[in-house]
Amino acid sequence: MDKHQVVGVLRQMEKFLKGQEIRFTEGLRIMKSKLASLQNSVSKLPQADQSAAPATCPSLDAPAHGTKFGSKYFVGHEVHFVCSQGYQLLGSSTRVCRDNGTWSGVSAVCKDIGECSSNPCQNGGTCVEGVNQYKCTCPQNWSGSHCQHQTQTDVNECEVYRLDQGGKLCVHECVNVPGSYHCSCPSGYKLLPDGRSCEDVDECLSQKHNCSRGTSCINIGGGFRCVNPECPRSHGNISYVKTSPFQCERNPCPMDSRSCHLAPKTMSFHYLSLPSTLQTPATLFRMATAAAPGRTGPDSLRFGIAGGNSRGTFVMQRSDRQTGELILVQQLRGPQEVSVDVEMSEYADRSFQAKHVARVHVLVSPYSF
């Protein structure tokens, strides 16, 4: 390429670049013009309202004795309230966060539900609250736990109580009298200060008995018994002597009389008064041994029932090393009398030493109190 050709190419490139510069400058001018126009439009827009509604509402607490469900406090969200058992909801159970930042409804409160809230008293009766209970005060001519019974002249409190409560107003007998009632007890019992219960009168302790000399007074349910227990009859070399009103002791045995040594060394008599249908099992009697001063006692004891238990009413068991217990295992319905012989055998070095018998007389009352 000669010199003239090179000069021609350079002029063409210069001309092309100048055209490009002009187009770039024109494009930049147009862009600046559009940007200025956009800024001008934005500046003319209305300013945002500074008092626009906030995005959330104030937090809410659960009411006392109640529970709150819902932890979101944004506009449009709900919060719910429920009360614990025994309480009633007052106020709004559901509240909604509104656009103005406040909650709909009113505050929730849990109020204690009283026994009288269900209006249990009928026929104009007035309900009086108590501790976990209530009482109806009835108007004239109405009675009953809910003022449900109409009365004309007299209320049979004994019958009303039986119908309402399903039980007995008195332990023994309820006697209706005009305008009231009173409880009575069977002969030989006295009414306790509560006006309903009966207690046995101890004729022996109060000296209200007619037992003659030589006999002993035994108190039983509703009365007394004059007793004079006798020692076992003598037979062979075995004989007894009465050492107290309720105990007999065997006379000394001949050295060669084995039957005498095997016979009970002592025999005691005991009288127990029981109410009818006493709850079982029940411990009635305890039997134990005690060594004489200066002498060692037996190293082994055996307890058992010697007689009078054909129906299996009693059992004898050891309560500790030196004591046996007579236990009633079947209920006894009175009136009746039952006798049972309990024996305790003493052993030393596995050798029989002596036997003691206690005759227990069980006197069952006609009543269960």
Tab-separated table of N, CA, C and O in Angstrom, residues 229-351:
chain	number	residue	atom	x	y	z
A	229	PRO	N	-68.417	-67.054	136.981
A	229	PRO	CA	-67.866	-68.227	136.300
A	229	PRO	C	-67.319	-69.255	137.288
A	229	PRO	O	-66.754	-68.901	138.325
A	230	GLU	N	-67.520	-70.533	136.951
A	230	GLU	CA	-67.077	-71.616	137.822
A	230	GLU	C	-65.841	-72.290	137.251
A	230	GLU	O	-65.660	-72.372	136.038
A	231	CYS	N	-65.007	-72.792	138.169
A	231	CYS	CA	-63.806	-73.512	137.754
A	231	CYS	C	-64.196	-74.884	137.191
A	231	CYS	O	-65.276	-75.414	137.488
A	232	PRO	N	-63.324	-75.472	136.371
A	232	PRO	CA	-63.600	-76.825	135.869
A	232	PRO	C	-63.769	-77.809	137.028
A	232	PRO	O	-63.123	-77.678	138.070
A	233	ARG	N	-64.646	-78.760	136.821
A	233	ARG	CA	-64.875	-79.745	137.871
A	233	ARG	C	-63.645	-80.628	138.070
A	233	ARG	O	-62.902	-80.899	137.126
A	234	SER	N	-63.458	-81.074	139.299
A	234	SER	CA	-62.317	-81.943	139.605
A	234	SER	C	-62.543	-83.333	139.018
A	234	SER	O	-63.662	-83.846	139.001
A	235	HIS	N	-61.469	-83.917	138.497
A	235	HIS	CA	-61.535	-85.297	138.036
A	235	HIS	C	-60.136	-85.899	138.149
A	235	HIS	O	-59.135	-85.296	137.743
A	236	GLY	N	-60.090	-87.073	138.739
A	236	GLY	CA	-58.806	-87.735	138.970
A	236	GLY	C	-57.944	-86.894	139.898
A	236	GLY	O	-58.381	-86.448	140.975
A	237	ASN	N	-56.720	-86.662	139.469
A	237	ASN	CA	-55.800	-85.857	140.270
A	237	ASN	C	-55.847	-84.374	139.913
A	237	ASN	O	-55.011	-83.603	140.386
A	238	ILE	N	-56.808	-84.015	139.077
A	238	ILE	CA	-56.866	-82.630	138.603
A	238	ILE	C	-57.979	-81.883	139.325
A	238	ILE	O	-59.146	-82.294	139.284
A	239	SER	N	-57.616	-80.782	139.966
A	239	SER	CA	-58.612	-79.951	140.653
A	239	SER	C	-58.154	-78.498	140.585
A	239	SER	O	-56.968	-78.207	140.403
A	240	TYR	N	-59.125	-77.593	140.718
A	240	TYR	CA	-58.833	-76.169	140.593
A	240	TYR	C	-59.382	-75.402	141.787
A	240	TYR	O	-60.323	-75.841	142.459
A	241	VAL	N	-58.775	-74.234	142.017
A	241	VAL	CA	-59.235	-73.339	143.074
A	241	VAL	C	-59.395	-71.943	142.446
A	241	VAL	O	-58.597	-71.542	141.591
A	242	LYS	N	-60.440	-71.251	142.858
A	242	LYS	CA	-60.705	-69.919	142.312
A	242	LYS	C	-59.840	-68.892	143.039
A	242	LYS	O	-59.951	-68.740	144.257
A	243	THR	N	-58.983	-68.207	142.304
A	243	THR	CA	-58.075	-67.229	142.910
A	243	THR	C	-58.540	-65.790	142.717
A	243	THR	O	-57.991	-64.874	143.331
A	244	SER	N	-59.524	-65.564	141.843
A	244	SER	CA	-60.118	-64.247	141.632
A	244	SER	C	-61.472	-64.473	140.966
A	244	SER	O	-61.767	-65.589	140.521
A	245	PRO	N	-62.309	-63.443	140.904
A	245	PRO	CA	-63.636	-63.644	140.302
A	245	PRO	C	-63.589	-64.185	138.875
A	245	PRO	O	-64.555	-64.800	138.427
A	246	PHE	N	-62.465	-63.984	138.179
A	246	PHE	CA	-62.404	-64.389	136.776
A	246	PHE	C	-61.209	-65.297	136.478
A	246	PHE	O	-60.816	-65.412	135.319
A	247	GLN	N	-60.657	-65.988	137.500
A	247	GLN	CA	-59.517	-66.877	137.223
A	247	GLN	C	-59.482	-68.046	138.194
A	247	GLN	O	-59.772	-67.896	139.377
A	248	CYS	N	-59.141	-69.195	137.630
A	248	CYS	CA	-58.951	-70.414	138.423
A	248	CYS	C	-57.524	-70.924	138.181
A	248	CYS	O	-56.996	-70.803	137.075
A	249	GLU	N	-56.927	-71.509	139.238
A	249	GLU	CA	-55.596	-72.091	139.101
A	249	GLU	C	-55.638	-73.557	139.517
A	249	GLU	O	-56.359	-73.942	140.447
A	250	ARG	N	-54.845	-74.330	138.813
A	250	ARG	CA	-54.796	-75.768	139.096
A	250	ARG	C	-54.017	-76.021	140.395
A	250	ARG	O	-52.984	-75.392	140.641
A	251	ASN	N	-54.528	-76.956	141.211
A	251	ASN	CA	-53.806	-77.344	142.425
A	251	ASN	C	-52.549	-78.124	142.037
A	251	ASN	O	-52.463	-78.682	140.935
A	252	PRO	N	-51.537	-78.151	142.899
A	252	PRO	CA	-50.297	-78.882	142.585
A	252	PRO	C	-50.577	-80.331	142.188
A	252	PRO	O	-51.472	-80.993	142.729
A	253	CYS	N	-49.838	-80.787	141.187
A	253	CYS	CA	-50.027	-82.134	140.665
A	253	CYS	C	-49.073	-83.129	141.353
A	253	CYS	O	-47.946	-82.763	141.710
A	254	PRO	N	-49.507	-84.367	141.515
A	254	PRO	CA	-48.571	-85.418	141.959
A	254	PRO	C	-47.441	-85.549	140.936
A	254	PRO	O	-47.650	-85.345	139.745
A	255	MET	N	-46.268	-85.879	141.397
A	255	MET	CA	-45.098	-85.941	140.513
A	255	MET	C	-45.287	-86.929	139.376
A	255	MET	O	-44.789	-86.735	138.282
A	256	ASP	N	-46.030	-88.010	139.609
A	256	ASP	CA	-46.143	-89.058	138.602
A	256	ASP	C	-47.403	-88.950	137.740
A	256	ASP	O	-47.710	-89.844	136.967
A	257	SER	N	-48.160	-87.841	137.888
A	257	SER	CA	-49.407	-87.697	137.135
A	257	SER	C	-49.172	-86.858	135.869
A	257	SER	O	-49.146	-85.625	135.930
A	258	ARG	N	-48.990	-87.554	134.774
A	258	ARG	CA	-48.763	-86.841	133.511
A	258	ARG	C	-50.025	-86.101	133.058
A	258	ARG	O	-49.959	-84.983	132.548
A	259	SER	N	-51.188	-86.713	133.232
A	259	SER	CA	-52.436	-86.074	132.803
A	259	SER	C	-52.662	-84.769	133.543
A	259	SER	O	-53.186	-83.795	132.982
A	260	CYS	N	-52.248	-84.723	134.820
A	260	CYS	CA	-52.413	-83.490	135.595
A	260	CYS	C	-51.510	-82.394	135.042
A	260	CYS	O	-51.921	-81.250	134.890
A	261	HIS	N	-50.277	-82.739	134.704
A	261	HIS	CA	-49.344	-81.738	134.174
A	261	HIS	C	-49.784	-81.219	132.806
A	261	HIS	O	-49.492	-80.076	132.451
A	262	LEU	N	-50.488	-82.042	132.044
A	262	LEU	CA	-50.952	-81.607	130.732
A	262	LEU	C	-52.229	-80.779	130.794
A	262	LEU	O	-52.597	-80.116	129.817
A	263	ALA	N	-52.944	-80.832	131.915
A	263	ALA	CA	-54.166	-80.044	132.077
A	263	ALA	C	-53.808	-78.564	132.204
A	263	ALA	O	-52.701	-78.215	132.626
A	264	PRO	N	-54.720	-77.658	131.844
A	264	PRO	CA	-54.425	-76.222	131.953
A	264	PRO	C	-53.985	-75.841	133.369
A	264	PRO	O	-54.617	-76.226	134.353
A	265	LYS	N	-52.902	-75.074	133.439
A	265	LYS	CA	-52.411	-74.615	134.745
A	265	LYS	C	-53.285	-73.494	135.283
A	265	LYS	O	-53.535	-73.382	136.481
A	266	THR	N	-53.779	-72.633	134.377
A	266	THR	CA	-54.710	-71.566	134.759
A	266	THR	C	-55.839	-71.511	133.733
A	266	THR	O	-55.675	-71.909	132.578
A	267	MET	N	-56.983	-71.038	134.223
A	267	MET	CA	-58.121	-70.812	133.328
A	267	MET	C	-58.751	-69.473	133.699
A	267	MET	O	-59.132	-69.252	134.854
A	268	SER	N	-58.810	-68.575	132.701
A	268	SER	CA	-59.370	-67.245	132.942
A	268	SER	C	-60.625	-67.054	132.099
A	268	SER	O	-60.828	-67.738	131.090
A	269	PHE	N	-61.463	-66.112	132.551
A	269	PHE	CA	-62.764	-65.878	131.900
A	269	PHE	C	-62.847	-64.401	131.483
A	269	PHE	O	-62.529	-63.506	132.271
A	270	HIS	N	-63.285	-64.184	130.249
A	270	HIS	CA	-63.324	-62.833	129.692
A	270	HIS	C	-64.651	-62.619	128.964
A	270	HIS	O	-65.160	-63.528	128.306
A	271	TYR	N	-65.191	-61.395	129.087
A	271	TYR	CA	-66.488	-61.068	128.487
A	271	TYR	C	-66.318	-59.839	127.600
A	271	TYR	O	-65.875	-58.775	128.046
A	272	LEU	N	-66.678	-59.996	126.335
A	272	LEU	CA	-66.539	-58.911	125.362
A	272	LEU	C	-67.901	-58.560	124.773
A	272	LEU	O	-68.613	-59.425	124.281
A	273	SER	N	-68.246	-57.270	124.825
A	273	SER	CA	-69.498	-56.790	124.237
A	273	SER	C	-69.198	-56.174	122.872
A	273	SER	O	-68.347	-55.287	122.750
A	274	LEU	N	-69.878	-56.670	121.825
A	274	LEU	CA	-69.643	-56.190	120.466
A	274	LEU	C	-70.937	-55.677	119.839
A	274	LEU	O	-72.018	-56.205	120.110
A	275	PRO	N	-70.827	-54.656	118.954
A	275	PRO	CA	-72.002	-54.251	118.176
A	275	PRO	C	-72.289	-55.277	117.085
A	275	PRO	O	-71.417	-56.052	116.698
A	276	SER	N	-73.498	-55.280	116.608
A	276	SER	CA	-73.866	-56.212	115.543
A	276	SER	C	-73.126	-55.864	114.253
A	276	SER	O	-72.877	-54.691	113.957
A	277	THR	N	-72.770	-56.892	113.487
A	277	THR	CA	-72.088	-56.769	112.185
A	277	THR	C	-70.853	-55.878	112.258
A	277	THR	O	-70.653	-54.985	111.433
A	278	LEU	N	-70.030	-56.112	113.282
A	278	LEU	CA	-68.764	-55.382	113.391
A	278	LEU	C	-67.895	-55.686	112.174
A	278	LEU	O	-67.800	-56.839	111.737
A	279	GLN	N	-67.248	-54.654	111.637
A	279	GLN	CA	-66.405	-54.832	110.454
A	279	GLN	C	-65.228	-55.746	110.773
A	279	GLN	O	-64.596	-55.633	111.816
A	280	THR	N	-64.960	-56.675	109.881
A	280	THR	CA	-63.876	-57.635	110.075
A	280	THR	C	-62.782	-57.416	109.027
A	280	THR	O	-63.042	-56.832	107.974
A	281	PRO	N	-61.530	-57.878	109.322
A	281	PRO	CA	-61.098	-58.551	110.548
A	281	PRO	C	-60.945	-57.568	111.709
A	281	PRO	O	-60.629	-56.408	111.485
A	282	ALA	N	-61.174	-58.071	112.928
A	282	ALA	CA	-61.073	-57.232	114.120
A	282	ALA	C	-60.383	-58.023	115.226
A	282	ALA	O	-60.763	-59.156	115.512
A	283	THR	N	-59.359	-57.434	115.835
A	283	THR	CA	-58.656	-58.073	116.954
A	283	THR	C	-59.496	-57.908	118.216
A	283	THR	O	-59.804	-56.783	118.623
A	284	LEU	N	-59.866	-59.038	118.844
A	284	LEU	CA	-60.745	-58.996	120.010
A	284	LEU	C	-59.998	-59.181	121.328
A	284	LEU	O	-60.386	-58.612	122.353
A	285	PHE	N	-58.926	-59.974	121.321
A	285	PHE	CA	-58.328	-60.391	122.586
A	285	PHE	C	-56.852	-60.712	122.365
A	285	PHE	O	-56.479	-61.285	121.339
A	286	ARG	N	-56.020	-60.351	123.353
A	286	ARG	CA	-54.593	-60.675	123.305
A	286	ARG	C	-54.207	-61.501	124.525
A	286	ARG	O	-54.682	-61.254	125.628
A	287	MET	N	-53.340	-62.457	124.289
A	287	MET	CA	-52.896	-63.364	125.343
A	287	MET	C	-51.371	-63.374	125.355
A	287	MET	O	-50.731	-63.521	124.300
A	288	ALA	N	-50.777	-63.202	126.537
A	288	ALA	CA	-49.322	-63.143	126.641
A	288	ALA	C	-48.885	-63.776	127.948
A	288	ALA	O	-49.703	-64.106	128.815
A	289	THR	N	-47.589	-63.953	128.107
A	289	THR	CA	-47.032	-64.533	129.330
A	289	THR	C	-46.069	-63.548	129.947
A	289	THR	O	-45.519	-62.667	129.266
A	290	ALA	N	-45.864	-63.695	131.240
A	290	ALA	CA	-44.908	-62.856	131.965
A	290	ALA	C	-44.228	-63.733	133.007
A	290	ALA	O	-44.891	-64.445	133.774
A	291	ALA	N	-42.905	-63.681	133.053
A	291	ALA	CA	-42.147	-64.490	134.003
A	291	ALA	C	-42.211	-63.871	135.389
A	291	ALA	O	-42.252	-62.642	135.549
A	292	ALA	N	-42.217	-64.722	136.403
A	292	ALA	CA	-42.200	-64.251	137.780
A	292	ALA	C	-40.860	-63.594	138.069
A	292	ALA	O	-39.842	-63.940	137.460
A	293	PRO	N	-40.810	-62.623	138.991
A	293	PRO	CA	-39.541	-61.960	139.321
A	293	PRO	C	-38.471	-62.984	139.724
A	293	PRO	O	-38.708	-63.877	140.529
A	294	GLY	N	-37.293	-62.861	139.137
A	294	GLY	CA	-36.187	-63.755	139.466
A	294	GLY	C	-36.197	-65.058	138.710
A	294	GLY	O	-35.290	-65.884	138.884
A	295	ARG	N	-37.210	-65.279	137.863
A	295	ARG	CA	-37.293	-66.538	137.113
A	295	ARG	C	-37.342	-66.226	135.616
A	295	ARG	O	-37.961	-65.255	135.183
A	296	THR	N	-36.672	-67.040	134.850
A	296	THR	CA	-36.706	-66.864	133.391
A	296	THR	C	-38.005	-67.441	132.833
A	296	THR	O	-38.507	-68.468	133.313
A	297	GLY	N	-38.527	-66.796	131.845
A	297	GLY	CA	-39.765	-67.257	131.233
A	297	GLY	C	-39.506	-68.345	130.217
A	297	GLY	O	-38.359	-68.729	129.959
A	298	PRO	N	-40.572	-68.848	129.606
A	298	PRO	CA	-40.419	-69.887	128.576
A	298	PRO	C	-39.704	-69.319	127.356
A	298	PRO	O	-39.816	-68.133	127.041
A	299	ASP	N	-38.948	-70.177	126.673
A	299	ASP	CA	-38.259	-69.700	125.477
A	299	ASP	C	-39.094	-69.887	124.218
A	299	ASP	O	-38.697	-69.491	123.135
A	300	SER	N	-40.288	-70.491	124.371
A	300	SER	CA	-41.156	-70.684	123.214
A	300	SER	C	-42.605	-70.749	123.664
A	300	SER	O	-42.912	-71.301	124.725
A	301	LEU	N	-43.473	-70.154	122.869
A	301	LEU	CA	-44.912	-70.170	123.143
A	301	LEU	C	-45.654	-70.651	121.905
A	301	LEU	O	-45.258	-70.360	120.777
A	302	ARG	N	-46.751	-71.384	122.136
A	302	ARG	CA	-47.616	-71.815	121.045
A	302	ARG	C	-49.045	-71.406	121.378
A	302	ARG	O	-49.500	-71.613	122.504
A	303	PHE	N	-49.717	-70.822	120.394
A	303	PHE	CA	-51.083	-70.343	120.590
A	303	PHE	C	-52.038	-71.120	119.683
A	303	PHE	O	-51.675	-71.546	118.586
A	304	GLY	N	-53.265	-71.288	120.157
A	304	GLY	CA	-54.256	-71.986	119.353
A	304	GLY	C	-55.645	-71.821	119.931
A	304	GLY	O	-55.841	-71.259	121.009
A	305	ILE	N	-56.638	-72.300	119.185
A	305	ILE	CA	-58.034	-72.284	119.638
A	305	ILE	C	-58.387	-73.704	120.057
A	305	ILE	O	-58.302	-74.641	119.257
A	306	ALA	N	-58.772	-73.858	121.329
A	306	ALA	CA	-59.028	-75.190	121.892
A	306	ALA	C	-60.478	-75.638	121.704
A	306	ALA	O	-60.771	-76.832	121.751
A	307	GLY	N	-61.404	-74.708	121.501
A	307	GLY	CA	-62.805	-75.101	121.349
A	307	GLY	C	-63.694	-73.902	121.126
A	307	GLY	O	-63.315	-72.749	121.369
A	308	GLY	N	-64.893	-74.173	120.612
A	308	GLY	CA	-65.883	-73.113	120.424
A	308	GLY	C	-65.779	-72.401	119.098
A	308	GLY	O	-66.378	-71.334	118.922
A	309	ASN	N	-65.014	-72.946	118.134
A	309	ASN	CA	-64.839	-72.265	116.856
A	309	ASN	C	-65.244	-73.170	115.695
A	309	ASN	O	-64.583	-73.235	114.664
A	310	SER	N	-66.336	-73.887	115.878
A	310	SER	CA	-66.730	-74.870	114.861
A	310	SER	C	-67.087	-74.227	113.526
A	310	SER	O	-66.979	-74.849	112.475
A	311	ARG	N	-67.519	-72.960	113.551
A	311	ARG	CA	-67.924	-72.292	112.309
A	311	ARG	C	-66.796	-71.468	111.685
A	311	ARG	O	-67.008	-70.762	110.707
A	312	GLY	N	-65.610	-71.524	112.259
A	312	GLY	CA	-64.482	-70.773	111.708
A	312	GLY	C	-64.643	-69.275	111.831
A	312	GLY	O	-64.161	-68.520	110.984
A	313	THR	N	-65.314	-68.835	112.904
A	313	THR	CA	-65.563	-67.412	113.102
A	313	THR	C	-64.301	-66.667	113.527
A	313	THR	O	-64.158	-65.476	113.254
A	314	PHE	N	-63.390	-67.384	114.201
A	314	PHE	CA	-62.196	-66.755	114.744
A	314	PHE	C	-60.940	-67.432	114.211
A	314	PHE	O	-60.966	-68.584	113.768
A	315	VAL	N	-59.820	-66.697	114.288
A	315	VAL	CA	-58.497	-67.276	114.067
A	315	VAL	C	-57.596	-66.761	115.174
A	315	VAL	O	-57.812	-65.685	115.743
A	316	MET	N	-56.566	-67.558	115.505
A	316	MET	CA	-55.582	-67.170	116.502
A	316	MET	C	-54.238	-67.042	115.800
A	316	MET	O	-53.812	-67.960	115.084
A	317	GLN	N	-53.579	-65.907	115.979
A	317	GLN	CA	-52.278	-65.726	115.346
A	317	GLN	C	-51.329	-65.013	116.301
A	317	GLN	O	-51.751	-64.290	117.203
A	318	ARG	N	-50.047	-65.231	116.080
A	318	ARG	CA	-49.029	-64.605	116.913
A	318	ARG	C	-48.764	-63.195	116.392
A	318	ARG	O	-48.543	-62.980	115.198
A	319	SER	N	-48.756	-62.196	117.310
A	319	SER	CA	-48.448	-60.820	116.918
A	319	SER	C	-46.989	-60.482	117.200
A	319	SER	O	-46.407	-59.626	116.549
A	320	ASP	N	-46.384	-61.141	118.178
A	320	ASP	CA	-44.951	-61.039	118.420
A	320	ASP	C	-44.519	-62.298	119.162
A	320	ASP	O	-45.298	-63.234	119.345
A	321	ARG	N	-43.284	-62.336	119.639
A	321	ARG	CA	-42.739	-63.574	120.227
A	321	ARG	C	-43.493	-63.999	121.478
A	321	ARG	O	-43.617	-65.188	121.768
A	322	GLN	N	-44.041	-63.058	122.222
A	322	GLN	CA	-44.669	-63.384	123.497
A	322	GLN	C	-46.184	-63.162	123.500
A	322	GLN	O	-46.802	-63.297	124.553
A	323	THR	N	-46.789	-62.813	122.364
A	323	THR	CA	-48.208	-62.437	122.352
A	323	THR	C	-48.949	-63.119	121.208
A	323	THR	O	-48.445	-63.205	120.094
A	324	GLY	N	-50.166	-63.601	121.529
A	324	GLY	CA	-51.063	-64.133	120.516
A	324	GLY	C	-52.336	-63.310	120.475
A	324	GLY	O	-52.746	-62.720	121.493
A	325	GLU	N	-52.989	-63.234	119.320
A	325	GLU	CA	-54.195	-62.423	119.150
A	325	GLU	C	-55.354	-63.279	118.651
A	325	GLU	O	-55.175	-64.098	117.743
A	326	LEU	N	-56.523	-63.068	119.248
A	326	LEU	CA	-57.754	-63.685	118.765
A	326	LEU	C	-58.417	-62.690	117.818
A	326	LEU	O	-58.730	-61.560	118.211
A	327	ILE	N	-58.653	-63.114	116.588
A	327	ILE	CA	-59.166	-62.207	115.562
A	327	ILE	C	-60.508	-62.719	115.044
A	327	ILE	O	-60.647	-63.896	114.705
A	328	LEU	N	-61.481	-61.808	115.008
A	328	LEU	CA	-62.791	-62.113	114.429
A	328	LEU	C	-62.689	-61.960	112.914
A	328	LEU	O	-62.319	-60.890	112.411
A	329	VAL	N	-62.991	-63.019	112.175
A	329	VAL	CA	-62.857	-62.987	110.712
A	329	VAL	C	-64.202	-63.090	110.001
A	329	VAL	O	-64.269	-62.927	108.776
A	330	GLN	N	-65.280	-63.381	110.740
A	330	GLN	CA	-66.615	-63.419	110.150
A	330	GLN	C	-67.543	-62.536	110.979
A	330	GLN	O	-67.511	-62.575	112.209
A	331	GLN	N	-68.348	-61.739	110.300
A	331	GLN	CA	-69.249	-60.839	111.014
A	331	GLN	C	-70.268	-61.626	111.829
A	331	GLN	O	-70.763	-62.680	111.403
A	332	LEU	N	-70.587	-61.093	112.998
A	332	LEU	CA	-71.591	-61.685	113.874
A	332	LEU	C	-72.784	-60.745	113.956
A	332	LEU	O	-72.636	-59.575	114.304
A	333	ARG	N	-73.951	-61.235	113.617
A	333	ARG	CA	-75.170	-60.427	113.680
A	333	ARG	C	-75.895	-60.726	114.985
A	333	ARG	O	-76.170	-61.869	115.328
A	334	GLY	N	-76.197	-59.676	115.734
A	334	GLY	CA	-76.842	-59.849	117.027
A	334	GLY	C	-78.357	-59.844	116.942
A	334	GLY	O	-78.941	-59.548	115.900
A	335	PRO	N	-78.989	-60.214	118.049
A	335	PRO	CA	-78.325	-60.585	119.308
A	335	PRO	C	-77.912	-62.065	119.323
A	335	PRO	O	-78.662	-62.923	118.891
A	336	GLN	N	-76.713	-62.331	119.825
A	336	GLN	CA	-76.275	-63.706	120.020
A	336	GLN	C	-75.051	-63.718	120.942
A	336	GLN	O	-74.411	-62.683	121.169
A	337	GLU	N	-74.758	-64.924	121.473
A	337	GLU	CA	-73.589	-65.117	122.325
A	337	GLU	C	-72.748	-66.250	121.749
A	337	GLU	O	-73.280	-67.264	121.307
A	338	VAL	N	-71.432	-66.032	121.748
A	338	VAL	CA	-70.491	-67.028	121.246
A	338	VAL	C	-69.355	-67.149	122.253
A	338	VAL	O	-68.876	-66.136	122.773
A	339	SER	N	-68.939	-68.386	122.555
A	339	SER	CA	-67.805	-68.620	123.456
A	339	SER	C	-66.712	-69.364	122.700
A	339	SER	O	-66.994	-70.263	121.907
A	340	VAL	N	-65.472	-68.983	122.960
A	340	VAL	CA	-64.330	-69.631	122.319
A	340	VAL	C	-63.207	-69.771	123.346
A	340	VAL	O	-62.975	-68.859	124.143
A	341	ASP	N	-62.551	-70.938	123.381
A	341	ASP	CA	-61.441	-71.189	124.303
A	341	ASP	C	-60.127	-71.005	123.556
A	341	ASP	O	-59.882	-71.642	122.522
A	342	VAL	N	-59.281	-70.148	124.083
A	342	VAL	CA	-57.968	-69.866	123.504
A	342	VAL	C	-56.907	-70.408	124.456
A	342	VAL	O	-56.981	-70.191	125.668
A	343	GLU	N	-55.908	-71.137	123.908
A	343	GLU	CA	-54.874	-71.707	124.773
A	343	GLU	C	-53.497	-71.219	124.369
A	343	GLU	O	-53.231	-70.917	123.205
A	344	MET	N	-52.641	-71.142	125.402
A	344	MET	CA	-51.249	-70.762	125.207
A	344	MET	C	-50.380	-71.792	125.929
A	344	MET	O	-50.519	-72.003	127.146
A	345	SER	N	-49.499	-72.457	125.200
A	345	SER	CA	-48.630	-73.485	125.762
A	345	SER	C	-47.204	-72.963	125.852
A	345	SER	O	-46.701	-72.319	124.919
A	346	GLU	N	-46.555	-73.254	127.006
A	346	GLU	CA	-45.183	-72.806	127.241
A	346	GLU	C	-44.219	-73.974	127.063
A	346	GLU	O	-44.479	-75.088	127.527
A	347	TYR	N	-43.075	-73.660	126.410
A	347	TYR	CA	-42.040	-74.668	126.191
A	347	TYR	C	-40.684	-74.096	126.597
A	347	TYR	O	-40.422	-72.900	126.423
A	348	ALA	N	-39.844	-74.981	127.146
A	348	ALA	CA	-38.461	-74.627	127.476
A	348	ALA	C	-37.572	-75.746	126.960
A	348	ALA	O	-37.781	-76.927	127.318
A	349	ASP	N	-36.616	-75.396	126.134
A	349	ASP	CA	-35.755	-76.405	125.497
A	349	ASP	C	-36.601	-77.468	124.797
A	349	ASP	O	-36.341	-78.671	124.903
A	350	ARG	N	-37.670	-76.999	124.117
A	350	ARG	CA	-38.583	-77.852	123.362
A	350	ARG	C	-39.353	-78.828	124.243
A	350	ARG	O	-39.968	-79.769	123.744
A	351	SER	N	-39.338	-78.603	125.520
A	351	SER	CA	-40.069	-79.473	126.455
A	351	SER	C	-41.290	-78.727	126.998
A	351	SER	O	-41.176	-77.573	127.427
